[in-house]
Short mmCIF file of C-alpha atoms in Angstrom, two decimals:
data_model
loop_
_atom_site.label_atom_id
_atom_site.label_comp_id
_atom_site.label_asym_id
_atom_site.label_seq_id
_atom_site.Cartn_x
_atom_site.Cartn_y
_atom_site.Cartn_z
CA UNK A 9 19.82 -27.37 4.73
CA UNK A 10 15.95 -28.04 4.63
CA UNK A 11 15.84 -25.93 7.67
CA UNK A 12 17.27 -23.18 5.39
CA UNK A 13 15.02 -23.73 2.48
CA UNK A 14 12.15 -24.15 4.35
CA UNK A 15 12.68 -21.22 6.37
CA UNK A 16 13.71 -18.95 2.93
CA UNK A 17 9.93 -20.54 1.61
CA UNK A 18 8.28 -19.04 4.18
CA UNK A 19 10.14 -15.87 3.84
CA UNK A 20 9.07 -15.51 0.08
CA UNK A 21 5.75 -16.69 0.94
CA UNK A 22 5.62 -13.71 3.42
CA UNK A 23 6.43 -11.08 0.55
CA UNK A 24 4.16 -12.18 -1.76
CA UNK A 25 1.44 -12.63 0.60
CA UNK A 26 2.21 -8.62 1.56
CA UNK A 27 1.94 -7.45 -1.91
CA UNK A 28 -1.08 -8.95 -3.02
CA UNK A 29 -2.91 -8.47 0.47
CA UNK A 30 -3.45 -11.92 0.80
CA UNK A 31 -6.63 -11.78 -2.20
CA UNK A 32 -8.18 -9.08 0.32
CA UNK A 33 -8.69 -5.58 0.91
CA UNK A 34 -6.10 -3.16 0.59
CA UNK A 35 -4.45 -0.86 2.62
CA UNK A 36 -1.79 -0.45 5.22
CA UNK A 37 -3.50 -1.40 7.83
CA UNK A 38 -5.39 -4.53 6.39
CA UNK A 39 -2.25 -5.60 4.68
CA UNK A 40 -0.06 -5.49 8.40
CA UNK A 41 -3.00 -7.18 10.12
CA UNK A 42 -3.11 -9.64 7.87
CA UNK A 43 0.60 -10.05 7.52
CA UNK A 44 0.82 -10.30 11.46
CA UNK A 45 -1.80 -13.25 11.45
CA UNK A 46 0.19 -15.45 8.32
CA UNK A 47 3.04 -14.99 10.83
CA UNK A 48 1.46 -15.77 13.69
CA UNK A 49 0.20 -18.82 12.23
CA UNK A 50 3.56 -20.20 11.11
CA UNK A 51 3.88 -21.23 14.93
CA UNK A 52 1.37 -24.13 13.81
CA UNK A 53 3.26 -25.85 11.71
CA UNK A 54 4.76 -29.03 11.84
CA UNK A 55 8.21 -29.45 10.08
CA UNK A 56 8.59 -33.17 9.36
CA UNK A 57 8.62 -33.96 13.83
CA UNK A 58 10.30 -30.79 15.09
CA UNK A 59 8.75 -28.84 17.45
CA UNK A 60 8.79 -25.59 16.09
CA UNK A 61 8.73 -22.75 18.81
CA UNK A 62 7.13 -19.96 16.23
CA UNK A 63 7.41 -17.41 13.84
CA UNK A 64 10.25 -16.02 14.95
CA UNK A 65 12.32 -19.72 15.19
CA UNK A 66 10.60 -20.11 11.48
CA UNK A 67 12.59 -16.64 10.43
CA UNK A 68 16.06 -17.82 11.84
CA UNK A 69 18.82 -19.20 9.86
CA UNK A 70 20.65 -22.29 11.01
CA UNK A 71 23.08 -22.29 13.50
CA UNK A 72 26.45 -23.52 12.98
CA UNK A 73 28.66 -25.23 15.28
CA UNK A 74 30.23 -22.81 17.55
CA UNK A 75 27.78 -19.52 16.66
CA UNK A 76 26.43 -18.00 19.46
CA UNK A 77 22.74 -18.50 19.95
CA UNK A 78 20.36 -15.89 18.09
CA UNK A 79 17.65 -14.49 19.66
CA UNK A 80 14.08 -13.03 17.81
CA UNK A 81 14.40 -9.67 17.49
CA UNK A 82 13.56 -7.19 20.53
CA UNK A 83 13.84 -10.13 23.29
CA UNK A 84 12.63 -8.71 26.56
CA UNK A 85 16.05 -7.55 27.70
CA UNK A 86 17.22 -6.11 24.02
CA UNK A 87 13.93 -3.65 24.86
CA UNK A 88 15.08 -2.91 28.34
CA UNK A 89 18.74 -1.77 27.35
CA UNK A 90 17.29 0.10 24.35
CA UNK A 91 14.86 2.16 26.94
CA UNK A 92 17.69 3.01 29.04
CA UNK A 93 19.98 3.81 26.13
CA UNK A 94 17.14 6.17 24.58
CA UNK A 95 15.89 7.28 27.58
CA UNK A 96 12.35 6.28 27.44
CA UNK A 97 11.79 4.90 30.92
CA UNK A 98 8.73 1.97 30.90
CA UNK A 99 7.61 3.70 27.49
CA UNK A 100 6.67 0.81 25.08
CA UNK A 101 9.37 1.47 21.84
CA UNK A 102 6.22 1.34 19.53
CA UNK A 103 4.47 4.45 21.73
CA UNK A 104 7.51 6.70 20.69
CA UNK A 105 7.62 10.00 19.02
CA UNK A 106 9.85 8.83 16.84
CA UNK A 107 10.15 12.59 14.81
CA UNK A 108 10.48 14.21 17.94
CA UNK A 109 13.04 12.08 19.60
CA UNK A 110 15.34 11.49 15.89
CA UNK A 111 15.33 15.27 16.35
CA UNK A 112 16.25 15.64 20.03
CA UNK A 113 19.18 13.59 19.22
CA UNK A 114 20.46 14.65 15.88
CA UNK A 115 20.34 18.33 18.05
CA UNK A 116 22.76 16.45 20.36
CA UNK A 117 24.94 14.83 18.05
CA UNK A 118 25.77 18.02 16.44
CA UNK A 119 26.64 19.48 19.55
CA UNK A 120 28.38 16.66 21.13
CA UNK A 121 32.20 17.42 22.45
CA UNK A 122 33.96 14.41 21.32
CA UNK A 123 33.99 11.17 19.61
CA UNK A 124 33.43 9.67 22.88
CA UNK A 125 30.26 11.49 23.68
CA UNK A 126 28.96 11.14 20.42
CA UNK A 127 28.85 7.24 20.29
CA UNK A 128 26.14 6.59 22.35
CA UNK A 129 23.76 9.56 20.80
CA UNK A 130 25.06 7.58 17.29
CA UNK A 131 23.81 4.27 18.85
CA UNK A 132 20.55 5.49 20.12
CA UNK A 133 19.70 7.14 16.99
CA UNK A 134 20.56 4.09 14.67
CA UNK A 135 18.26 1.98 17.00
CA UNK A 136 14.96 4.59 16.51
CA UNK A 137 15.82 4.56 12.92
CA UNK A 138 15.11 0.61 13.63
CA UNK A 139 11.35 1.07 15.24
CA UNK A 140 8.83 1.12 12.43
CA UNK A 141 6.10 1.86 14.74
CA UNK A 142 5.06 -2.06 13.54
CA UNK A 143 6.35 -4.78 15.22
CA UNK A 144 5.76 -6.97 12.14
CA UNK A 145 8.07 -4.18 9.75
CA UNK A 146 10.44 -4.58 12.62
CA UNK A 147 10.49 -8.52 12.48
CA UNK A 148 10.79 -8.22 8.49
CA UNK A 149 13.48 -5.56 8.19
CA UNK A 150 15.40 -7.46 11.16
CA UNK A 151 15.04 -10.53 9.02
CA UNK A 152 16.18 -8.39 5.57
CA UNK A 153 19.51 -7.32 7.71
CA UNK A 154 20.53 -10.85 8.55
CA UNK A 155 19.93 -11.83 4.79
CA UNK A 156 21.61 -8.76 3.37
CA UNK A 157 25.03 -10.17 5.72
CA UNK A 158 24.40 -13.66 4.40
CA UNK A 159 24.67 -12.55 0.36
CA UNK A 160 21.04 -14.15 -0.23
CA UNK A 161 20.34 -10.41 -1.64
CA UNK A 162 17.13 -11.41 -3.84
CA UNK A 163 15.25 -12.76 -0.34
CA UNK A 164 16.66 -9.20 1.13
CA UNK A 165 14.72 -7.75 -1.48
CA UNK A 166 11.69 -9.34 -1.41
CA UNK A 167 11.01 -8.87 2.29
CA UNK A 168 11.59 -5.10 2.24
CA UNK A 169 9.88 -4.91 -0.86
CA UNK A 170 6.90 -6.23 1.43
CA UNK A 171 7.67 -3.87 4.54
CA UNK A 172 7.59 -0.97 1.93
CA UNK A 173 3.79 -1.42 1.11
CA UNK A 174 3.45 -1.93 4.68
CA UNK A 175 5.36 1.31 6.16
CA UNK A 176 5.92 3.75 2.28
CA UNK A 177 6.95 6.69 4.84
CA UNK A 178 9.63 4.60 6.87
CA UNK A 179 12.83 5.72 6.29
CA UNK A 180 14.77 2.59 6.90
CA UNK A 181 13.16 0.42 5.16
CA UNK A 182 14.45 2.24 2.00
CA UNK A 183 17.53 2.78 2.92
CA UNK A 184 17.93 -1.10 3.75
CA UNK A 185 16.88 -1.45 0.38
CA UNK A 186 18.85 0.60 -1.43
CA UNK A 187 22.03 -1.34 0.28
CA UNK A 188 20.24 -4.67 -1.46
CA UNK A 189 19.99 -2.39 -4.94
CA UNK A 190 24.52 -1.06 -4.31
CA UNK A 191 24.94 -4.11 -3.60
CA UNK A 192 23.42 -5.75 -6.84
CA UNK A 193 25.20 -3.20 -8.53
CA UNK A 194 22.21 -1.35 -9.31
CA UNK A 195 23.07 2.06 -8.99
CA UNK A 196 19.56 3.50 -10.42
CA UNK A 197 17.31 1.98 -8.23
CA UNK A 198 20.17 2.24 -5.29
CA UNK A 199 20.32 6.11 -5.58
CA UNK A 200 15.98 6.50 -5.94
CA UNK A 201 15.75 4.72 -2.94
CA UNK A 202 18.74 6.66 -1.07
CA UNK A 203 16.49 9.87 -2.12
CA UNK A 204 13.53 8.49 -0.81
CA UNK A 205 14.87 8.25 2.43
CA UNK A 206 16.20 11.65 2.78
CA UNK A 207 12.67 12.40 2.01
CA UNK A 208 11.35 11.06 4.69
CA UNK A 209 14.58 11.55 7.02
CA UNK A 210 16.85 14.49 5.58
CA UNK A 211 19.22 13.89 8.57
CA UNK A 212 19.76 10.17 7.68
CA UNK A 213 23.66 10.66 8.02
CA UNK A 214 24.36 6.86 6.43
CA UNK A 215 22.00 7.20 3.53
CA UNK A 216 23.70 11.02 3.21
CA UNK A 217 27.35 9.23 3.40
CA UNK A 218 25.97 6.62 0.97
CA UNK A 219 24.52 9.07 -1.34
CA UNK A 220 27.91 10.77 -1.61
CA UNK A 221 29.88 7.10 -1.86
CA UNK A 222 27.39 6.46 -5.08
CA UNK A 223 28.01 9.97 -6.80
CA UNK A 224 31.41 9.71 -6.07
CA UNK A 225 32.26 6.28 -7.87
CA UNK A 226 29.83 7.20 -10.46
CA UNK A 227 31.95 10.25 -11.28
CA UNK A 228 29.75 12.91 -9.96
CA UNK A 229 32.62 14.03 -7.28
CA UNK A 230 30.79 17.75 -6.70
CA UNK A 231 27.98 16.41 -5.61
CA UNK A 232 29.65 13.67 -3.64
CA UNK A 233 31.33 16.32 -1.88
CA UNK A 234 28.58 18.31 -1.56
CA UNK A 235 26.70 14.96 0.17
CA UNK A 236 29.74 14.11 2.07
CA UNK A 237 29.89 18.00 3.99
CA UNK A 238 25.85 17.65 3.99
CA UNK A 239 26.31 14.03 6.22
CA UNK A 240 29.24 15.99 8.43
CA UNK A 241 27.14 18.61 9.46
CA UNK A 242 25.29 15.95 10.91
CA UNK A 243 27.52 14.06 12.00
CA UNK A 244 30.71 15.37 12.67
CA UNK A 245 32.01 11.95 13.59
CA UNK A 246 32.87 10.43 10.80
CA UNK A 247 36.36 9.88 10.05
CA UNK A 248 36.04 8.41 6.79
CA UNK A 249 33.71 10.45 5.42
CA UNK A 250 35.78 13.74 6.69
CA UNK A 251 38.91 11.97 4.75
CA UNK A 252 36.70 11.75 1.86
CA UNK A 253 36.10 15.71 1.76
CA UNK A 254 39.47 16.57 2.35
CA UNK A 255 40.73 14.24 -0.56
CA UNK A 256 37.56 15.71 -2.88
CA UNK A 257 38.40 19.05 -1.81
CA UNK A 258 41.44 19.55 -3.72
CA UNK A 259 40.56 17.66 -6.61
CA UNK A 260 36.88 19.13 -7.34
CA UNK A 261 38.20 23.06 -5.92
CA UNK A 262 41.61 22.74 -7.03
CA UNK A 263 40.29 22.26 -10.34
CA UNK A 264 38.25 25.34 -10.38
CA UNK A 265 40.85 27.97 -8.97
#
């Protein structure tokens, strides 16, 4: 329990340190480098005898009897399979052309045969949605994921809160954050945030599919439909969301013949 508080202090402490740039300079690039050096330095503390490893041991959550081990994010072999999954060879993930490559395979999911072919083009293209370009974004939007799964939504927040001033034009980190803002039942903030990252990413298929789950439940079924076909031509893979657009289909066209 400690562990767990401690680690959730140093979280928060992380977030605030990102917004207010640490009493220095602003900018992206000041704010990341010094972000990268309050994490780095976590590695020096003591915590009452334990030997702490680093930051990334600091940013775990306690394990429980029986859980498989977790790993920092992007271990060594994580970075290998992703390479051969994405096809990058020894490329380093950061070096990527991110734009180029999300396009390259949204081209190829669209013109995939089958379910089957389409999974790993879906895999590959949720993992580049996943490098920043920052290896400290990565760390806190990894970190934000794990949180959003354990319900402790307002520490969510605050971290990608922080990777937002870090990385404003990554689309992840505001669609991450609009699942904190559904999931809070905050459907205003939820829906600016879904828009801001079909801003950045208009091919986004989840924040599309999301989009059209919001409008839906908040009554707006055209345009849920209209979000729903948008995510399809995507992605014609998804089964739910194609269930969605036949169901909406007769209710929002039936209407109007």
């Amino acid at each position: 329990m400690l562990r767990r508080l401690q680690a959730g202090a140093w979280l928060t402490a992380i977030a605030v340190a990102l917004i207010v740039g640490f009493g220095l300079p602003s900018g992206v690039l000041a704010q990341e480098r010094h972000a990268q050096v309050f994490l780095d330095s976590l590695g020096d503390e003591e915590d009452d005898g334990d030997d702490l490893e680093g930051q990334e041991e600091l940013l775990l959550p306690d394990a429980k009897e029986g859980d498989e081990p977790l790993e920092p994010p992007h271990s060594a072999q994580e970075r290998k399979e992703d390479k051969l999954d994405l096809g990058l060879g020894d490329a380093p993930r950061q070096s990527i052309d991110r734009p180029k490559l999300l396009a390259e395979l949204y081209n190829r999911l669209g013109a995939a045969r089958n379910a089957e072919a389409a999974r790993p083009i879906m895999a590959a293209i949720e993992e580049v949605w996943r490098i920043s370009g920052s290896d400290t974004v990565d760390l806190l939007v990894s970190r934000a994921e794990h949180f959003i799964k354990e319900a402790d939504l307002e520490l969510a927040l605050q971290i990608l809160d922080a990777a937002a001033d870090i990385a404003p034009e990554d689309a992840e980190v505001w669609h991450q954050r609009a699942k904190v803002h559904a999931l809070q039942q905050n459907e205003e903030r939820a829906l600016a945030d879904l828009r801001r990252t079909l801003t950045i990413d208009p091919k986004h298929y989840q924040a599309i599919n999301e989009l059209g789950g919001m409008l839906e439940g908040l009554g707006a079924k055209k345009e849920a439909l209209k979000s729903y076909r948008k995510a399809l031509e995507v992605n014609p893979f998804l089964d739910d969301t194609r269930r969605a657009v036949e169901a909406l289909s007769r209710e929002v066209e039936g209407q109007e013949l």
